[in-house]
mmCIF file of C-alpha atoms in Angstrom:
data_model
loop_
_atom_site.group_PDB
_atom_site.id
_atom_site.type_symbol
_atom_site.label_atom_id
_atom_site.label_comp_id
_atom_site.label_asym_id
_atom_site.label_seq_id
_atom_site.Cartn_x
_atom_site.Cartn_y
_atom_site.Cartn_z
ATOM 1 C CA UNK A 1 59.840 119.849 130.246
ATOM 2 C CA UNK A 2 58.922 116.232 129.430
ATOM 3 C CA UNK A 3 60.122 116.505 125.827
ATOM 4 C CA UNK A 4 63.715 117.461 126.636
ATOM 5 C CA UNK A 5 66.147 114.943 125.151
ATOM 6 C CA UNK A 6 69.499 116.779 125.210
ATOM 7 C CA UNK A 7 70.828 119.453 127.554
ATOM 8 C CA UNK A 8 73.909 121.631 127.324
ATOM 9 C CA UNK A 9 75.008 122.624 130.817
ATOM 10 C CA UNK A 10 77.495 125.464 131.193
ATOM 11 C CA UNK A 11 78.847 125.132 134.722
ATOM 12 C CA UNK A 12 80.397 127.907 136.809
ATOM 13 C CA UNK A 13 81.039 128.784 140.438
ATOM 14 C CA UNK A 14 77.582 130.155 141.220
ATOM 15 C CA UNK A 15 75.356 130.603 138.132
ATOM 16 C CA UNK A 16 74.821 127.689 135.716
ATOM 17 C CA UNK A 17 73.204 127.960 132.272
ATOM 18 C CA UNK A 18 70.872 125.282 130.875
ATOM 19 C CA UNK A 19 70.053 124.887 127.172
ATOM 20 C CA UNK A 20 67.648 122.031 126.392
ATOM 21 C CA UNK A 21 66.299 120.737 123.076
ATOM 22 C CA UNK A 22 63.845 118.018 122.066
ATOM 23 C CA UNK A 23 64.414 115.087 119.721
ATOM 24 C CA UNK A 24 63.837 117.331 116.699
ATOM 25 C CA UNK A 25 66.465 119.826 117.857
ATOM 26 C CA UNK A 26 63.956 122.525 118.771
ATOM 27 C CA UNK A 27 64.830 124.659 121.788
ATOM 28 C CA UNK A 28 62.655 123.756 124.765
ATOM 29 C CA UNK A 29 64.309 125.574 127.622
ATOM 30 C CA UNK A 30 66.889 128.291 128.257
ATOM 31 C CA UNK A 31 67.378 128.942 131.922
ATOM 32 C CA UNK A 32 69.864 130.098 134.532
ATOM 33 C CA UNK A 33 70.233 128.084 137.717
ATOM 34 C CA UNK A 34 71.906 128.897 140.982
ATOM 35 C CA UNK A 35 74.300 126.232 142.176
ATOM 36 C CA UNK A 36 71.996 125.030 144.953
ATOM 37 C CA UNK A 37 69.110 124.501 142.505
ATOM 38 C CA UNK A 38 70.945 122.364 139.912
ATOM 39 C CA UNK A 39 70.307 118.909 141.392
ATOM 40 C CA UNK A 40 66.679 119.738 142.205
ATOM 41 C CA UNK A 41 66.140 120.819 138.587
ATOM 42 C CA UNK A 42 67.594 117.627 137.111
ATOM 43 C CA UNK A 43 65.709 115.428 139.584
ATOM 44 C CA UNK A 44 62.463 116.549 137.965
ATOM 45 C CA UNK A 45 63.626 115.651 134.444
ATOM 46 C CA UNK A 46 63.361 112.238 132.811
ATOM 47 C CA UNK A 47 66.730 110.665 131.893
ATOM 48 C CA UNK A 48 68.345 112.625 129.073
ATOM 49 C CA UNK A 49 71.738 113.326 127.508
ATOM 50 C CA UNK A 50 73.690 116.055 129.305
ATOM 51 C CA UNK A 51 76.776 117.678 127.810
ATOM 52 C CA UNK A 52 79.342 119.467 129.986
ATOM 53 C CA UNK A 53 82.728 120.968 129.201
ATOM 54 C CA UNK A 54 85.564 119.066 130.893
ATOM 55 C CA UNK A 55 86.725 121.843 133.199
ATOM 56 C CA UNK A 56 86.934 122.529 136.920
ATOM 57 C CA UNK A 57 84.323 120.563 138.945
ATOM 58 C CA UNK A 58 82.953 118.877 135.787
ATOM 59 C CA UNK A 59 83.749 115.360 137.039
ATOM 60 C CA UNK A 60 81.864 116.070 140.270
ATOM 61 C CA UNK A 61 78.748 117.199 138.413
ATOM 62 C CA UNK A 62 79.036 114.275 136.040
ATOM 63 C CA UNK A 63 78.951 111.818 138.935
ATOM 64 C CA UNK A 64 76.051 113.645 140.579
ATOM 65 C CA UNK A 65 73.922 113.730 137.411
ATOM 66 C CA UNK A 66 74.727 110.118 136.537
ATOM 67 C CA UNK A 67 73.459 109.146 139.984
ATOM 68 C CA UNK A 68 70.127 110.732 138.997
ATOM 69 C CA UNK A 69 69.919 108.503 135.908
ATOM 70 C CA UNK A 70 71.116 110.943 133.252
ATOM 71 C CA UNK A 71 73.735 110.163 130.590
ATOM 72 C CA UNK A 72 76.576 112.660 130.957
ATOM 73 C CA UNK A 73 79.248 113.360 128.340
ATOM 74 C CA UNK A 74 82.273 115.532 129.121
ATOM 75 C CA UNK A 75 83.991 117.286 126.214
ATOM 76 C CA UNK A 76 87.267 119.219 125.927
ATOM 77 C CA UNK A 77 86.479 122.965 125.777
ATOM 78 C CA UNK A 78 88.639 123.326 122.645
ATOM 79 C CA UNK A 79 86.322 120.934 120.797
ATOM 80 C CA UNK A 80 83.218 122.853 121.887
ATOM 81 C CA UNK A 81 84.505 126.282 120.875
ATOM 82 C CA UNK A 82 83.874 125.847 117.094
ATOM 83 C CA UNK A 83 80.149 125.482 117.829
ATOM 84 C CA UNK A 84 79.926 128.896 119.528
ATOM 85 C CA UNK A 85 78.170 131.265 117.127
ATOM 86 C CA UNK A 86 78.657 134.916 117.953
ATOM 87 C CA UNK A 87 79.730 136.655 121.130
ATOM 88 C CA UNK A 88 80.739 134.924 124.345
ATOM 89 C CA UNK A 89 78.230 134.501 127.123
ATOM 90 C CA UNK A 90 76.718 131.720 129.187
ATOM 91 C CA UNK A 91 73.702 131.285 126.924
ATOM 92 C CA UNK A 92 75.686 130.819 123.707
ATOM 93 C CA UNK A 93 78.176 128.572 125.514
ATOM 94 C CA UNK A 94 75.391 126.289 126.736
ATOM 95 C CA UNK A 95 73.890 126.208 123.235
ATOM 96 C CA UNK A 96 77.282 125.266 121.768
ATOM 97 C CA UNK A 97 77.681 122.485 124.344
ATOM 98 C CA UNK A 98 74.221 121.151 123.510
ATOM 99 C CA UNK A 99 75.098 121.113 119.811
ATOM 100 C CA UNK A 100 78.553 119.581 120.267
ATOM 101 C CA UNK A 101 77.420 116.706 122.480
ATOM 102 C CA UNK A 102 75.203 115.345 119.701
ATOM 103 C CA UNK A 103 77.975 115.199 117.078
ATOM 104 C CA UNK A 104 78.819 111.592 116.151
ATOM 105 C CA UNK A 105 82.538 112.317 115.783
ATOM 106 C CA UNK A 106 82.908 114.238 119.044
ATOM 107 C CA UNK A 107 85.577 113.037 121.472
ATOM 108 C CA UNK A 108 84.526 112.659 125.080
ATOM 109 C CA UNK A 109 86.379 112.614 128.393
ATOM 110 C CA UNK A 110 85.568 109.641 130.663
ATOM 111 C CA UNK A 111 84.387 110.637 134.131
ATOM 112 C CA UNK A 112 86.998 110.107 136.839
ATOM 113 C CA UNK A 113 86.200 108.431 140.131
ATOM 114 C CA UNK A 114 86.695 110.072 143.506
ATOM 115 C CA UNK A 115 89.764 107.882 144.111
ATOM 116 C CA UNK A 116 91.343 108.919 140.812
ATOM 117 C CA UNK A 117 90.783 112.596 141.503
ATOM 118 C CA UNK A 118 92.251 112.194 144.990
ATOM 119 C CA UNK A 119 95.405 110.584 143.580
ATOM 120 C CA UNK A 120 95.737 113.321 140.954
ATOM 121 C CA UNK A 121 95.369 115.946 143.680
ATOM 122 C CA UNK A 122 98.195 114.230 145.533
ATOM 123 C CA UNK A 123 100.403 114.505 142.447
ATOM 124 C CA UNK A 124 99.459 118.129 141.750
ATOM 125 C CA UNK A 125 100.046 119.205 145.340
ATOM 126 C CA UNK A 126 103.439 117.460 145.392
ATOM 127 C CA UNK A 127 104.379 119.133 142.099
ATOM 128 C CA UNK A 128 103.375 122.515 143.540
ATOM 129 C CA UNK A 129 105.567 121.951 146.609
ATOM 130 C CA UNK A 130 108.501 120.982 144.369
ATOM 131 C CA UNK A 131 108.140 124.240 142.422
ATOM 132 C CA UNK A 132 107.982 126.174 145.680
ATOM 133 C CA UNK A 133 111.074 124.339 146.927
ATOM 134 C CA UNK A 134 112.961 125.326 143.784
ATOM 135 C CA UNK A 135 111.893 128.947 144.210
ATOM 136 C CA UNK A 136 113.042 129.032 147.847
ATOM 137 C CA UNK A 137 116.416 127.459 146.984
ATOM 138 C CA UNK A 138 116.964 129.976 144.200
ATOM 139 C CA UNK A 139 116.074 132.819 146.568
ATOM 140 C CA UNK A 140 118.533 131.605 149.217
ATOM 141 C CA UNK A 141 121.320 131.338 146.651
ATOM 142 C CA UNK A 142 120.558 134.750 145.141
ATOM 143 C CA UNK A 143 120.350 136.568 148.490
ATOM 144 C CA UNK A 144 123.599 135.078 149.774
ATOM 145 C CA UNK A 145 125.341 135.825 146.484
ATOM 146 C CA UNK A 146 124.601 139.508 147.146
ATOM 147 C CA UNK A 147 127.000 139.229 150.083
ATOM 148 C CA UNK A 148 129.588 137.242 148.125
ATOM 149 C CA UNK A 149 128.629 133.879 149.656
ATOM 150 C CA UNK A 150 128.223 131.111 147.096
ATOM 151 C CA UNK A 151 128.211 127.312 147.134
ATOM 152 C CA UNK A 152 128.403 124.473 144.577
ATOM 153 C CA UNK A 153 125.317 123.458 142.632
ATOM 154 C CA UNK A 154 123.350 120.640 144.215
ATOM 155 C CA UNK A 155 121.746 119.629 147.482
ATOM 156 C CA UNK A 156 124.997 119.737 149.419
ATOM 157 C CA UNK A 157 125.608 123.294 148.242
ATOM 158 C CA UNK A 158 122.306 124.506 149.727
ATOM 159 C CA UNK A 159 123.128 122.792 153.014
ATOM 160 C CA UNK A 160 126.461 124.624 153.113
ATOM 161 C CA UNK A 161 124.680 127.923 152.635
ATOM 162 C CA UNK A 162 122.228 127.158 155.438
ATOM 163 C CA UNK A 163 125.159 126.307 157.706
ATOM 164 C CA UNK A 164 126.528 129.787 157.044
ATOM 165 C CA UNK A 165 123.151 131.303 157.904
ATOM 166 C CA UNK A 166 122.951 129.307 161.142
ATOM 167 C CA UNK A 167 126.452 130.348 162.271
ATOM 168 C CA UNK A 168 126.223 133.579 164.311
ATOM 169 C CA UNK A 169 130.006 133.858 164.294
ATOM 170 C CA UNK A 170 130.029 134.454 160.538
ATOM 171 C CA UNK A 171 130.011 138.262 160.270
ATOM 172 C CA UNK A 172 129.583 138.380 156.524
ATOM 173 C CA UNK A 173 125.803 138.458 157.017
ATOM 174 C CA UNK A 174 123.972 141.359 158.712
ATOM 175 C CA UNK A 175 121.482 140.318 161.365
ATOM 176 C CA UNK A 176 118.450 141.420 159.355
ATOM 177 C CA UNK A 177 119.567 139.384 156.352
ATOM 178 C CA UNK A 178 120.330 136.404 158.614
ATOM 179 C CA UNK A 179 116.809 136.499 160.051
ATOM 180 C CA UNK A 180 115.245 136.560 156.584
ATOM 181 C CA UNK A 181 117.416 133.700 155.344
ATOM 182 C CA UNK A 182 116.725 131.672 158.481
ATOM 183 C CA UNK A 183 112.997 131.993 157.776
ATOM 184 C CA UNK A 184 113.577 130.802 154.210
ATOM 185 C CA UNK A 185 115.602 127.868 155.544
ATOM 186 C CA UNK A 186 112.755 126.865 157.854
ATOM 187 C CA UNK A 187 110.325 127.029 154.942
ATOM 188 C CA UNK A 188 112.660 124.904 152.815
ATOM 189 C CA UNK A 189 112.874 122.211 155.500
ATOM 190 C CA UNK A 190 109.080 122.195 155.862
ATOM 191 C CA UNK A 191 108.636 121.823 152.101
ATOM 192 C CA UNK A 192 111.109 118.937 151.969
ATOM 193 C CA UNK A 193 109.277 117.158 154.791
ATOM 194 C CA UNK A 194 105.922 117.633 153.041
ATOM 195 C CA UNK A 195 107.279 116.340 149.719
ATOM 196 C CA UNK A 196 108.672 113.281 151.497
ATOM 197 C CA UNK A 197 105.281 112.644 153.098
ATOM 198 C CA UNK A 198 103.548 112.901 149.728
ATOM 199 C CA UNK A 199 106.101 110.476 148.263
ATOM 200 C CA UNK A 200 105.133 107.976 150.974
ATOM 201 C CA UNK A 201 101.452 108.428 150.161
ATOM 202 C CA UNK A 202 102.100 107.895 146.444
ATOM 203 C CA UNK A 203 103.996 104.676 147.218
ATOM 204 C CA UNK A 204 101.128 103.473 149.417
ATOM 205 C CA UNK A 205 98.567 104.228 146.671
ATOM 206 C CA UNK A 206 100.824 102.488 144.153
ATOM 207 C CA UNK A 207 100.985 99.310 146.258
ATOM 208 C CA UNK A 208 97.198 99.228 146.595
ATOM 209 C CA UNK A 209 96.624 99.336 142.797
ATOM 210 C CA UNK A 210 97.172 96.189 140.717
ATOM 211 C CA UNK A 211 97.345 98.173 137.468
ATOM 212 C CA UNK A 212 99.915 100.570 138.877
ATOM 213 C CA UNK A 213 102.113 97.699 140.025
ATOM 214 C CA UNK A 214 101.974 96.122 136.555
ATOM 215 C CA UNK A 215 102.985 99.404 134.914
ATOM 216 C CA UNK A 216 105.917 99.736 137.304
ATOM 217 C CA UNK A 217 107.619 96.839 135.482
ATOM 218 C CA UNK A 218 108.156 98.982 132.353
ATOM 219 C CA UNK A 219 111.704 100.419 132.219
ATOM 220 C CA UNK A 220 111.510 104.134 132.936
ATOM 221 C CA UNK A 221 108.101 103.908 134.641
ATOM 222 C CA UNK A 222 108.253 104.213 138.406
ATOM 223 C CA UNK A 223 105.563 104.529 141.079
ATOM 224 C CA UNK A 224 105.063 108.247 140.364
ATOM 225 C CA UNK A 225 104.335 107.781 136.650
ATOM 226 C CA UNK A 226 102.404 104.539 137.181
ATOM 227 C CA UNK A 227 100.024 106.087 139.719
ATOM 228 C CA UNK A 228 99.632 109.233 137.607
ATOM 229 C CA UNK A 229 98.645 107.099 134.609
ATOM 230 C CA UNK A 230 96.073 105.101 136.564
ATOM 231 C CA UNK A 231 94.607 108.279 138.058
ATOM 232 C CA UNK A 232 94.557 110.247 134.794
ATOM 233 C CA UNK A 233 93.071 107.602 132.491
ATOM 234 C CA UNK A 234 89.597 106.577 133.565
ATOM 235 C CA UNK A 235 89.094 104.285 130.559
ATOM 236 C CA UNK A 236 92.142 103.249 128.483
ATOM 237 C CA UNK A 237 89.834 101.904 125.750
ATOM 238 C CA UNK A 238 88.669 105.446 125.068
ATOM 239 C CA UNK A 239 91.814 105.633 122.930
ATOM 240 C CA UNK A 240 91.706 103.564 119.751
ATOM 241 C CA UNK A 241 95.426 102.795 119.791
ATOM 242 C CA UNK A 242 98.678 103.498 121.551
ATOM 243 C CA UNK A 243 99.400 106.242 119.037
ATOM 244 C CA UNK A 244 96.170 108.011 119.964
ATOM 245 C CA UNK A 245 97.224 107.879 123.593
ATOM 246 C CA UNK A 246 100.736 109.192 122.895
ATOM 247 C CA UNK A 247 99.165 111.958 120.772
ATOM 248 C CA UNK A 248 96.913 112.837 123.721
ATOM 249 C CA UNK A 249 100.002 113.117 125.928
ATOM 250 C CA UNK A 250 101.649 115.301 123.259
ATOM 251 C CA UNK A 251 104.560 113.043 122.294
ATOM 252 C CA UNK A 252 103.900 112.774 118.546
ATOM 253 C CA UNK A 253 105.170 115.141 115.812
ATOM 254 C CA UNK A 254 103.115 118.210 114.988
ATOM 255 C CA UNK A 255 101.820 118.198 111.423
ATOM 256 C CA UNK A 256 101.709 121.035 108.912
ATOM 257 C CA UNK A 257 100.734 118.979 105.867
ATOM 258 C CA UNK A 258 98.930 120.137 102.750
ATOM 259 C CA UNK A 259 98.535 119.127 99.104
ATOM 260 C CA UNK A 260 99.694 115.575 99.699
ATOM 261 C CA UNK A 261 102.994 116.722 101.212
ATOM 262 C CA UNK A 262 103.571 115.521 104.750
ATOM 263 C CA UNK A 263 105.503 117.928 106.946
ATOM 264 C CA UNK A 264 106.267 116.776 110.474
ATOM 265 C CA UNK A 265 107.832 119.053 113.040
ATOM 266 C CA UNK A 266 108.623 118.829 116.738
ATOM 267 C CA UNK A 267 106.269 117.217 119.230
ATOM 268 C CA UNK A 268 102.889 118.887 119.602
ATOM 269 C CA UNK A 269 103.146 119.380 123.397
ATOM 270 C CA UNK A 270 99.376 119.079 123.575
ATOM 271 C CA UNK A 271 97.536 117.157 126.238
ATOM 272 C CA UNK A 272 98.798 116.456 129.738
ATOM 273 C CA UNK A 273 102.051 118.342 130.451
ATOM 274 C CA UNK A 274 102.608 116.528 133.759
ATOM 275 C CA UNK A 275 102.423 113.048 132.213
ATOM 276 C CA UNK A 276 104.624 114.165 129.331
ATOM 277 C CA UNK A 277 107.306 115.402 131.720
ATOM 278 C CA UNK A 278 107.218 112.131 133.668
ATOM 279 C CA UNK A 279 107.514 110.060 130.485
ATOM 280 C CA UNK A 280 110.448 112.187 129.312
ATOM 281 C CA UNK A 281 112.205 111.919 132.671
ATOM 282 C CA UNK A 282 111.728 108.152 132.629
ATOM 283 C CA UNK A 283 113.119 107.888 129.105
ATOM 284 C CA UNK A 284 116.169 109.959 130.062
ATOM 285 C CA UNK A 285 116.745 107.641 133.026
ATOM 286 C CA UNK A 286 116.670 104.595 130.717
ATOM 287 C CA UNK A 287 119.153 106.252 128.329
ATOM 288 C CA UNK A 288 121.438 107.275 131.170
ATOM 289 C CA UNK A 289 121.438 103.707 132.521
ATOM 290 C CA UNK A 290 122.045 102.319 129.029
ATOM 291 C CA UNK A 291 125.053 104.602 128.474
ATOM 292 C CA UNK A 292 126.610 103.413 131.735
ATOM 293 C CA UNK A 293 125.872 99.697 131.446
ATOM 294 C CA UNK A 294 125.812 99.362 127.658
ATOM 295 C CA UNK A 295 123.001 99.353 125.098
ATOM 296 C CA UNK A 296 123.623 95.981 123.448
ATOM 297 C CA UNK A 297 120.457 94.544 124.963
ATOM 298 C CA UNK A 298 118.330 97.280 123.317
ATOM 299 C CA UNK A 299 119.302 97.360 119.596
ATOM 300 C CA UNK A 300 116.574 99.857 118.706
ATOM 301 C CA UNK A 301 117.817 102.348 121.276
ATOM 302 C CA UNK A 302 121.437 101.733 120.269
ATOM 303 C CA UNK A 303 120.742 102.592 116.624
ATOM 304 C CA UNK A 304 118.681 105.628 117.615
ATOM 305 C CA UNK A 305 121.397 107.071 119.874
ATOM 306 C CA UNK A 306 123.954 106.557 117.098
ATOM 307 C CA UNK A 307 122.135 108.902 114.710
ATOM 308 C CA UNK A 308 120.168 111.289 116.955
ATOM 309 C CA UNK A 309 120.989 113.552 119.940
ATOM 310 C CA UNK A 310 120.194 112.223 123.395
ATOM 311 C CA UNK A 311 117.158 114.417 124.021
ATOM 312 C CA UNK A 312 115.651 113.623 120.627
ATOM 313 C CA UNK A 313 116.107 109.923 121.379
ATOM 314 C CA UNK A 314 114.533 110.485 124.792
ATOM 315 C CA UNK A 315 111.350 111.867 123.205
ATOM 316 C CA UNK A 316 111.171 108.903 120.819
ATOM 317 C CA UNK A 317 111.660 106.505 123.731
ATOM 318 C CA UNK A 318 109.032 108.354 125.792
ATOM 319 C CA UNK A 319 106.595 107.878 122.890
ATOM 320 C CA UNK A 320 107.399 104.174 122.884
ATOM 321 C CA UNK A 321 106.918 103.924 126.660
ATOM 322 C CA UNK A 322 103.537 105.657 126.396
ATOM 323 C CA UNK A 323 102.330 103.166 123.784
ATOM 324 C CA UNK A 324 103.526 100.256 125.890
ATOM 325 C CA UNK A 325 101.748 101.627 128.963
ATOM 326 C CA UNK A 326 98.485 102.058 127.034
ATOM 327 C CA UNK A 327 98.666 98.503 125.665
ATOM 328 C CA UNK A 328 99.175 97.075 129.141
ATOM 329 C CA UNK A 329 96.255 99.052 130.586
ATOM 330 C CA UNK A 330 93.847 98.443 127.696
ATOM 331 C CA UNK A 331 94.577 94.718 127.383
ATOM 332 C CA UNK A 332 95.208 94.021 131.068
ATOM 333 C CA UNK A 333 98.617 92.529 130.244
ATOM 334 C CA UNK A 334 101.977 92.374 131.998
ATOM 335 C CA UNK A 335 105.234 93.768 130.686
ATOM 336 C CA UNK A 336 107.125 91.439 128.361
ATOM 337 C CA UNK A 337 110.865 91.867 127.957
ATOM 338 C CA UNK A 338 112.092 92.303 124.359
ATOM 339 C CA UNK A 339 113.499 89.187 122.753
ATOM 340 C CA UNK A 340 117.040 90.616 122.633
ATOM 341 C CA UNK A 341 116.862 91.496 126.322
ATOM 342 C CA UNK A 342 115.359 88.166 127.367
ATOM 343 C CA UNK A 343 118.140 86.310 125.564
#
């Protein structure tokens, strides 16, 4: 046990697998641990390198093992998979993790703090409620359409439909259908109230973070995107450049190059889908504002919109916004207006 230098830890809900090697790479231990025995096992070990796949609960275990003096490295599961030999089980997974964590060119995931995970949970829960709200609205519209009752698209249209449901004098709806739709209306109002409460919490978290407030100055970056960036990126310097960060978000072209011929396609859509959607929405907002108020102050965007469709330009602008956000976080800088805009 004293000669263990590197451990691959395959975490799960109840049964964890440990694969430990010495400095020469020889296997020292293969062992299964119940969840309640994990910390006691690592307390008995001298400080060593521990590799874990960046999956559910990995940041919690990383913090716990770092508190015991161990060096913990989290790795994307996709980067660990090539080191799995044959078959798929806990033992071979732990062995692959132990092998991958020692590779000099391996990419690691910085451990998030409790505050960052709490903010991300706030965003994820709000996003879940928004999806549920959309589902309820679509259900209300579909059910009423079965009785020939329709309304214009938009928030006001849904309110008109709920007014029909609440009116007992409207005999187009049977009582059973009215009761079901009334329940859906109550659920919709509860979801809207919860989303509004989460919006208030996001604003409060945004105002308490200096980095988030600096990012808010970028056109197209509001409190939602700014707080999501601060919560998602534990260490901006883990990315070598703004392009690496935008590639992580999935906003760069996908390559299919070979034989010295570069072939670039659409964006890769890899990485964080939530951040990518926020960047795209922010870019579309900037373009929409520019079309209304003029684009003379942004020559680059003007030329891009002249030769490309709006949504293609939005992706290019989202890529640009992502690089700007990374530069501000990595260098601790404030947003600087372009020269054409400042003039």
